[in-house]
PDB file of C-alpha atoms in Angstrom:
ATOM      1  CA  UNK A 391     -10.539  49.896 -12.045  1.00  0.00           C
ATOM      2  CA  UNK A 392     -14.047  49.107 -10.879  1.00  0.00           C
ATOM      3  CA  UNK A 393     -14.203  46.557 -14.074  1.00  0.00           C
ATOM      4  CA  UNK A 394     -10.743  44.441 -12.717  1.00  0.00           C
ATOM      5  CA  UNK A 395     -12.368  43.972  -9.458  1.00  0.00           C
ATOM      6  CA  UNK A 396     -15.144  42.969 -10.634  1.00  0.00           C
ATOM      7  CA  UNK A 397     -13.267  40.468 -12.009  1.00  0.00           C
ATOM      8  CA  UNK A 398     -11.233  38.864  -9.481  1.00  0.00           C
ATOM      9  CA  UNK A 399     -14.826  38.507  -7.038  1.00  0.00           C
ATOM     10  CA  UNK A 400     -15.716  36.475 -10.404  1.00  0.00           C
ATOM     11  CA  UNK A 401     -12.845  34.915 -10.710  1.00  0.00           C
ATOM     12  CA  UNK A 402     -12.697  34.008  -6.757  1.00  0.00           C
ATOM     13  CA  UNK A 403     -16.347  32.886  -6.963  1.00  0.00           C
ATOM     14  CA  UNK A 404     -15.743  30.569 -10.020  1.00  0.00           C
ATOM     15  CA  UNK A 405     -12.783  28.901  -7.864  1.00  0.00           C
ATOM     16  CA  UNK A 406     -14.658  28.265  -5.003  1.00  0.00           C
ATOM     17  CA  UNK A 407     -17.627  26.828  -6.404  1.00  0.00           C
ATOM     18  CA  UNK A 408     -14.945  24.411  -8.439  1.00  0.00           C
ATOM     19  CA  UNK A 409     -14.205  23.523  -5.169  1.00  0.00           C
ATOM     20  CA  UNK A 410     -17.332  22.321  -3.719  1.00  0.00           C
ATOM     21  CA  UNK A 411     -18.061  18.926  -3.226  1.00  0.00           C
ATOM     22  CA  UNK A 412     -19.900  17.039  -5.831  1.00  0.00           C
ATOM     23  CA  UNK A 413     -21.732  13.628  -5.755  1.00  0.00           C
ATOM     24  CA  UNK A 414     -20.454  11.277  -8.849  1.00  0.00           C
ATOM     25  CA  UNK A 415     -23.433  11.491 -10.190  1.00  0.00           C
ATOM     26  CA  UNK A 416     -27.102  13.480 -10.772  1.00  0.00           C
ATOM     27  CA  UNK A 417     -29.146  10.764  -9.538  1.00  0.00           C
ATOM     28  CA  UNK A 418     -27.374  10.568  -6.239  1.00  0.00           C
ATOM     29  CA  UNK A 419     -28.491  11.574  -3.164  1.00  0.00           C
ATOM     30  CA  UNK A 420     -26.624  14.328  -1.471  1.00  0.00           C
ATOM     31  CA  UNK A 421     -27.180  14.570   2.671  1.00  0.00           C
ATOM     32  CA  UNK A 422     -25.077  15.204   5.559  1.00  0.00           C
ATOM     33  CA  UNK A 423     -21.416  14.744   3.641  1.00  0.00           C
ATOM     34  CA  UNK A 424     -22.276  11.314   1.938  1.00  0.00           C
ATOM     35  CA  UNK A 425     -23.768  10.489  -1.390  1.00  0.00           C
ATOM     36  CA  UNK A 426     -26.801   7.924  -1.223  1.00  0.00           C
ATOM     37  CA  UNK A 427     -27.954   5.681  -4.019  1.00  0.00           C
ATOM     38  CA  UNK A 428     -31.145   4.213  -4.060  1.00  0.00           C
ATOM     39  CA  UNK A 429     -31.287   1.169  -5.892  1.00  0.00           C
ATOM     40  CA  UNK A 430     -35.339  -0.101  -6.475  1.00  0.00           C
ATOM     41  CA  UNK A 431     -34.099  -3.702  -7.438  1.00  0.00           C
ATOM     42  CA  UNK A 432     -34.535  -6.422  -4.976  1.00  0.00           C
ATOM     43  CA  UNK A 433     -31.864  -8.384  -3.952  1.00  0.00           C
ATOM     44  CA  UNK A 434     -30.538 -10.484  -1.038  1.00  0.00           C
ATOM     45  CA  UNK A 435     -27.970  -8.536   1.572  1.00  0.00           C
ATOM     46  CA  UNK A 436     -24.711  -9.921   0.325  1.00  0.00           C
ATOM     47  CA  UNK A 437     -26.058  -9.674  -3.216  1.00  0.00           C
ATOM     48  CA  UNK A 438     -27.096  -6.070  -2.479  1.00  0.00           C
ATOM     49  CA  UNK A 439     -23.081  -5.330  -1.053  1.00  0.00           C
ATOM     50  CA  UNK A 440     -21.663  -6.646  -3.574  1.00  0.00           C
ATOM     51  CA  UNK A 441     -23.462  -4.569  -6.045  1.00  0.00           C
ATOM     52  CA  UNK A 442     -22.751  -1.204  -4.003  1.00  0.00           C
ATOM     53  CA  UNK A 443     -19.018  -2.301  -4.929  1.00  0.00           C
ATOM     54  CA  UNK A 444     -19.362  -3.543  -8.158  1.00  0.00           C
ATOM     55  CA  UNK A 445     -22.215  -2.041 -10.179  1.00  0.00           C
ATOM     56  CA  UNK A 446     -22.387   1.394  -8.721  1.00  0.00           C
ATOM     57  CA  UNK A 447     -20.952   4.456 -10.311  1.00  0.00           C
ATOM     58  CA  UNK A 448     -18.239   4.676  -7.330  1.00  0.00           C
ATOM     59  CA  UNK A 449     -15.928   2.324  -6.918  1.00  0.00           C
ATOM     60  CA  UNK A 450     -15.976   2.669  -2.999  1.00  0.00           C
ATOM     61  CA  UNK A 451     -20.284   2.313  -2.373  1.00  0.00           C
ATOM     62  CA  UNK A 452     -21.019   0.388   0.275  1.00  0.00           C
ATOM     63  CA  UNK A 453     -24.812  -0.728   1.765  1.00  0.00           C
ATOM     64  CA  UNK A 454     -25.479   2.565   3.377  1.00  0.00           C
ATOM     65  CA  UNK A 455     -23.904   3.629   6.852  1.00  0.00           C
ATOM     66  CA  UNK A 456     -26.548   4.625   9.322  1.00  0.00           C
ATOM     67  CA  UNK A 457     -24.979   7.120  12.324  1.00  0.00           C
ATOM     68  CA  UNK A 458     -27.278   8.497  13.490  1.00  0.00           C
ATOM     69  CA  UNK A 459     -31.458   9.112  13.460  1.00  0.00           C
ATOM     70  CA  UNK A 460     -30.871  12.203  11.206  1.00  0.00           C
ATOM     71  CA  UNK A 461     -29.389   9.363   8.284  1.00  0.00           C
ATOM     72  CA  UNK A 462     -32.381   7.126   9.144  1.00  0.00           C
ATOM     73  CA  UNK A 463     -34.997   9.643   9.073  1.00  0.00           C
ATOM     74  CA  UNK A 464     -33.387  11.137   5.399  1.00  0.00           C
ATOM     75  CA  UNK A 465     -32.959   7.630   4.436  1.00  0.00           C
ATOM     76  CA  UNK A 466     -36.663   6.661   5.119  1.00  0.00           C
ATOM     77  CA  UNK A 467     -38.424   9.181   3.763  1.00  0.00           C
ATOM     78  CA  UNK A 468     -36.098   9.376   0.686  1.00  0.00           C
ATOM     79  CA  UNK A 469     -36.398   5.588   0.062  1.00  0.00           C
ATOM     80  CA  UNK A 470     -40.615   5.573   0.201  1.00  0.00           C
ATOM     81  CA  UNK A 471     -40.428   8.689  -2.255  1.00  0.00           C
ATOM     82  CA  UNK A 472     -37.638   6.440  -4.554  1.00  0.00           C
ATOM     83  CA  UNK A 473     -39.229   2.905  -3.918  1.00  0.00           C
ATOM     84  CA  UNK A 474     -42.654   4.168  -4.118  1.00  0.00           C
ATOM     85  CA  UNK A 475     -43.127   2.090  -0.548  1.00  0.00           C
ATOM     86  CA  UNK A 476     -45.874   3.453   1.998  1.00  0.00           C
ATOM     87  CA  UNK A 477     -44.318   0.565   4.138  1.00  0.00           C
ATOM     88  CA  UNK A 478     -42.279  -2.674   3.860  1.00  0.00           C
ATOM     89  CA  UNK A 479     -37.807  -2.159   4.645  1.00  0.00           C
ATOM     90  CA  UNK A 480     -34.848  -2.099   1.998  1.00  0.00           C
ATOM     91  CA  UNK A 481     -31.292  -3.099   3.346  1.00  0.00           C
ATOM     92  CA  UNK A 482     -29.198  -0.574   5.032  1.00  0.00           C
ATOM     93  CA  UNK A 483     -25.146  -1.288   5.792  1.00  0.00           C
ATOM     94  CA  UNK A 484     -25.142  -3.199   9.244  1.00  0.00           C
ATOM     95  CA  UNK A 485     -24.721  -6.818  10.176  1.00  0.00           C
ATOM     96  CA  UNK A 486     -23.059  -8.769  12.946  1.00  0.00           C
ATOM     97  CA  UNK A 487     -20.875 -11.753  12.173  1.00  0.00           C
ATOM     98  CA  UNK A 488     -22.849 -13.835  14.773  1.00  0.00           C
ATOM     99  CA  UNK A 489     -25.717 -13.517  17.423  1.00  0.00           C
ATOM    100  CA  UNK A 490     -22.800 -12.711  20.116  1.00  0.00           C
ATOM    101  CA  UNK A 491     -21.005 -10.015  17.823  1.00  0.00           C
ATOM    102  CA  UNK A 492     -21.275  -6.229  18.219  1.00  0.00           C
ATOM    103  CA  UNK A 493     -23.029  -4.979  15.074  1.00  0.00           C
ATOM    104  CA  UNK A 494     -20.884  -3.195  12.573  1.00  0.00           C
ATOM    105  CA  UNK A 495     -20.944  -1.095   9.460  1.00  0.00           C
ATOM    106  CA  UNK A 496     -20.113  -2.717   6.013  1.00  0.00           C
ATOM    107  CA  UNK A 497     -16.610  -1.210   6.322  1.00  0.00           C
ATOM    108  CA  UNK A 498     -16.044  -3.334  10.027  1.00  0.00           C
ATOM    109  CA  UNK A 499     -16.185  -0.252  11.772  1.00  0.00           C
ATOM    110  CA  UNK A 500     -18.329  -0.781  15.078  1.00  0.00           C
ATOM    111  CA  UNK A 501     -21.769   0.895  14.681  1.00  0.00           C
ATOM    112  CA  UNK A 502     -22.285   2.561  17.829  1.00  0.00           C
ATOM    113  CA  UNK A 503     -25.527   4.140  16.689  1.00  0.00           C
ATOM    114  CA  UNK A 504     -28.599   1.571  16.779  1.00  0.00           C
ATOM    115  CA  UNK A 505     -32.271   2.263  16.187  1.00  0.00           C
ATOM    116  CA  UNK A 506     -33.988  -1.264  16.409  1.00  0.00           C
ATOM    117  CA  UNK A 507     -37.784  -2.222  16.736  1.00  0.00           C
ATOM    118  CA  UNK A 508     -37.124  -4.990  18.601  1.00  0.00           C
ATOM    119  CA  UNK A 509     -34.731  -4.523  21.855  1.00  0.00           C
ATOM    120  CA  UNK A 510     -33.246  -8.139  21.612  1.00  0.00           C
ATOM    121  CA  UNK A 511     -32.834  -8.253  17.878  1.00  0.00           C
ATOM    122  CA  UNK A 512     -32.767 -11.817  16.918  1.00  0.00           C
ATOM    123  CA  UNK A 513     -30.731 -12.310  13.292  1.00  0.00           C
ATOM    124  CA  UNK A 514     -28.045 -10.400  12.121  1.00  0.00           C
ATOM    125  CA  UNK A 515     -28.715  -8.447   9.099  1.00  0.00           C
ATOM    126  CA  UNK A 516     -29.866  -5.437   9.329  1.00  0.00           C
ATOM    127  CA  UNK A 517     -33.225  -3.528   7.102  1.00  0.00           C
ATOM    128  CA  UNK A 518     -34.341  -0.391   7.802  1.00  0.00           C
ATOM    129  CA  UNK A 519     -38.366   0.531   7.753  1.00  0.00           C
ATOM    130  CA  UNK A 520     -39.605   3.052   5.320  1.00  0.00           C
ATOM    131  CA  UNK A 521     -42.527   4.201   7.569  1.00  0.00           C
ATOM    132  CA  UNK A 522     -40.689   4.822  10.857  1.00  0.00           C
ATOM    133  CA  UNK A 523     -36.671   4.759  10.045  1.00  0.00           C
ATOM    134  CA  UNK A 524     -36.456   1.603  12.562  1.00  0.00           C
ATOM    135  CA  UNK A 525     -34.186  -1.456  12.246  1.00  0.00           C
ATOM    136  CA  UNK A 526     -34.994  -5.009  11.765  1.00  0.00           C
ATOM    137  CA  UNK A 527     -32.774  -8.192  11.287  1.00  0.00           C
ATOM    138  CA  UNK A 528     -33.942 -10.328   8.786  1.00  0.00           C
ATOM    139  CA  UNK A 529     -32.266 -13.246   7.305  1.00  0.00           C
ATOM    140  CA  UNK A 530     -29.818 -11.894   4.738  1.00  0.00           C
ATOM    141  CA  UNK A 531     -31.828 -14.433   1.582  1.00  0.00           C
ATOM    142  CA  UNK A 532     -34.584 -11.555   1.564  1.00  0.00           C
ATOM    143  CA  UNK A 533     -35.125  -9.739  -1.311  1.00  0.00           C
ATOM    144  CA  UNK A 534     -35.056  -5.998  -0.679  1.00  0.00           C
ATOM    145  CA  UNK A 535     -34.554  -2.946  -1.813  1.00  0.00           C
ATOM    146  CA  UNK A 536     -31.278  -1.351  -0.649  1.00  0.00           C
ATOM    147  CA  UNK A 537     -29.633   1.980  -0.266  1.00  0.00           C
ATOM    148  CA  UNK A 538     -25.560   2.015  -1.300  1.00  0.00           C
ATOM    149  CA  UNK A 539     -23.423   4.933  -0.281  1.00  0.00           C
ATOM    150  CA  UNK A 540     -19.947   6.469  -0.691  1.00  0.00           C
ATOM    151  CA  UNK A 541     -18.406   9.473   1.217  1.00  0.00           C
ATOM    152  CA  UNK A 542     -17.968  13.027  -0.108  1.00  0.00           C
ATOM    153  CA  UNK A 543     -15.090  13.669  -2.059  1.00  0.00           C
ATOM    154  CA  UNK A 544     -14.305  16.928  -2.413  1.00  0.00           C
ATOM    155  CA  UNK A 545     -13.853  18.185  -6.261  1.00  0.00           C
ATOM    156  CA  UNK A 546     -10.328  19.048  -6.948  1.00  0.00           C
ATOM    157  CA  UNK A 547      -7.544  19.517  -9.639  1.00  0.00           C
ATOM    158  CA  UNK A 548      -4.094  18.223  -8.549  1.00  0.00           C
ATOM    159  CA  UNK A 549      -0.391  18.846 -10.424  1.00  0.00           C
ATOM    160  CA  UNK A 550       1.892  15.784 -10.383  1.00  0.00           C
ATOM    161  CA  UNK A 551       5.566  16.681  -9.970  1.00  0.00           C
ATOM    162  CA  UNK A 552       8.126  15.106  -7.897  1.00  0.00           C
ATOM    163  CA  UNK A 553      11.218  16.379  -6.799  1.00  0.00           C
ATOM    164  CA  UNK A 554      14.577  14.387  -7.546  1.00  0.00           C
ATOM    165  CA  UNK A 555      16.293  14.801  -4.464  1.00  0.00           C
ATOM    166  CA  UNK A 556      14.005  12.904  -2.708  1.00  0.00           C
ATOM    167  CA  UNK A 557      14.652   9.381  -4.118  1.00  0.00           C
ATOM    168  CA  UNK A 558      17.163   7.244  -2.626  1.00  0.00           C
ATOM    169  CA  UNK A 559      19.646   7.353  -5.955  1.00  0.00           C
ATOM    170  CA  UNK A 560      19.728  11.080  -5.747  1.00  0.00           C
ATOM    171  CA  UNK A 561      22.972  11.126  -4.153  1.00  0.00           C
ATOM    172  CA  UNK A 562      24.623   9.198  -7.488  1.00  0.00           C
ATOM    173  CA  UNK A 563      23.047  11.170  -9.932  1.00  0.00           C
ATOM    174  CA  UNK A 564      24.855  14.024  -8.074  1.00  0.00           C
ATOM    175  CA  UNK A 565      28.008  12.521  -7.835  1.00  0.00           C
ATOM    176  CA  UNK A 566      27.535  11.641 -11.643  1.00  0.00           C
ATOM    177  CA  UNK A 567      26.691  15.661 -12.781  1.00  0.00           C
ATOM    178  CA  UNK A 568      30.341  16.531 -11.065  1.00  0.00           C
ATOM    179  CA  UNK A 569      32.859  14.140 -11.959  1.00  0.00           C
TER     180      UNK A 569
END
C-alpha cells in the first residue's frame, strides 16, 4: 500500500513539473515571467525589431519591454555579463512616434514606467545603459546591442475535439439521422 502511494506523489510531482513554464530555449533568459534574449550583434533599432520577430527562436520576440527598475536592473547587469560591456547601452523596446508622443512599448502599449538620464529626453529611441540600468534616446541608425523578449508561456498538452452540435448545420444533420 505504502508502494502505490508512493506512486501517485510521483506521479503528481511528474505532472506538475510538466506544467511549469519553460523558456523556448536554453540560452534564454528566464526573469520575472518573460524570457530575455541577448543578442551581442550590433544593429540599428528597427533592424534590431525586426530581428526579435524574424530571426529569434519565438515567433512573438519583441525589443525587450522594460516595466519596471527590477527589468532594468536584471537587464543591465545580465547584458554587461552577455555583451562583455563594463559600459556603453544596447537597445531596449521603447520609442515614441514623435518628440510630442507618449513613449510606448514595441507592442504600442503606453510605457508608463520610465527611467531616463536625461529629464527632457531629446530623440525618440530608446537604449538602456549597462552600468546604471538608465535610458537614453539615441537616433535609431546606431549600432547596438539589443535585448529581444517574449512572454511566458506556460508548457502544456491540449486534446482537440469538437462537439457537433455546436455548428450551425447541426440541426440538418439531425433532421437527416431521422427521416
Amino acid at each position: 500500500m505504502r508502494a502505490v502511494y508512493i506512486l501517485i506523489i510521483v506521479f503528481f510531482v511528474v505532472q506538475l513539473s510538466l506544467a511549469q513554464s519553460a523558456c523556448i530555449s536554453v540560452t534564454d533568459h528566464l526573469f520575472e515571467n518573460k524570457c530575455f534574449i541577448f543578442v551581442n550583434e550590433r544593429l540599428s533599432f528597427w533592424e534590431a525589431e525586426q530581428y526579435c520577430n524574424i530571426r529569434t527562436n519565438s515567433a512573438w520576440s519583441q525589443l525587450a519591454k522594460v516595466e519596471n527598475f527590477i527589468d532594468a536592473r536584471f537587464l543591465s547587469k545580465t547584458a554587461a555579463s552577455e555583451f562583455s560591456m563594463t559600459y556603453g547601452d544596447f537597445w531596449v523596446g521603447v520609442y515614441r512616434p514623435t518628440v510630442y508622443d507618449y513613449f510606448r512599448y514595441m507592442d504600442g502599449t503606453y510605457c508608463p514606467f520610465e527611467n531616463f538620464s536625461d529629464r527632457n529626453p531629446s530623440m525618440n529611441f530608446v537604449s538602456q545603459s549597462v552600468v546604471n540600468g538608465k535610458w537614453q534616446t539615441v537616433d535609431p541608425d546606431t549600432a547596438l546591442p539589443f535585448v529581444c523578449y517574449y512572454p511566458l508561456y506556460p508548457v502544456t498538452t491540449t486534446t482537440v475535439g469538437y462537439d457537433s452540435s455546436t455548428f450551425p448545420w447541426a440541426d440538418v444533420v439531425q433532421n437527416q439521422k431521422t427521416a
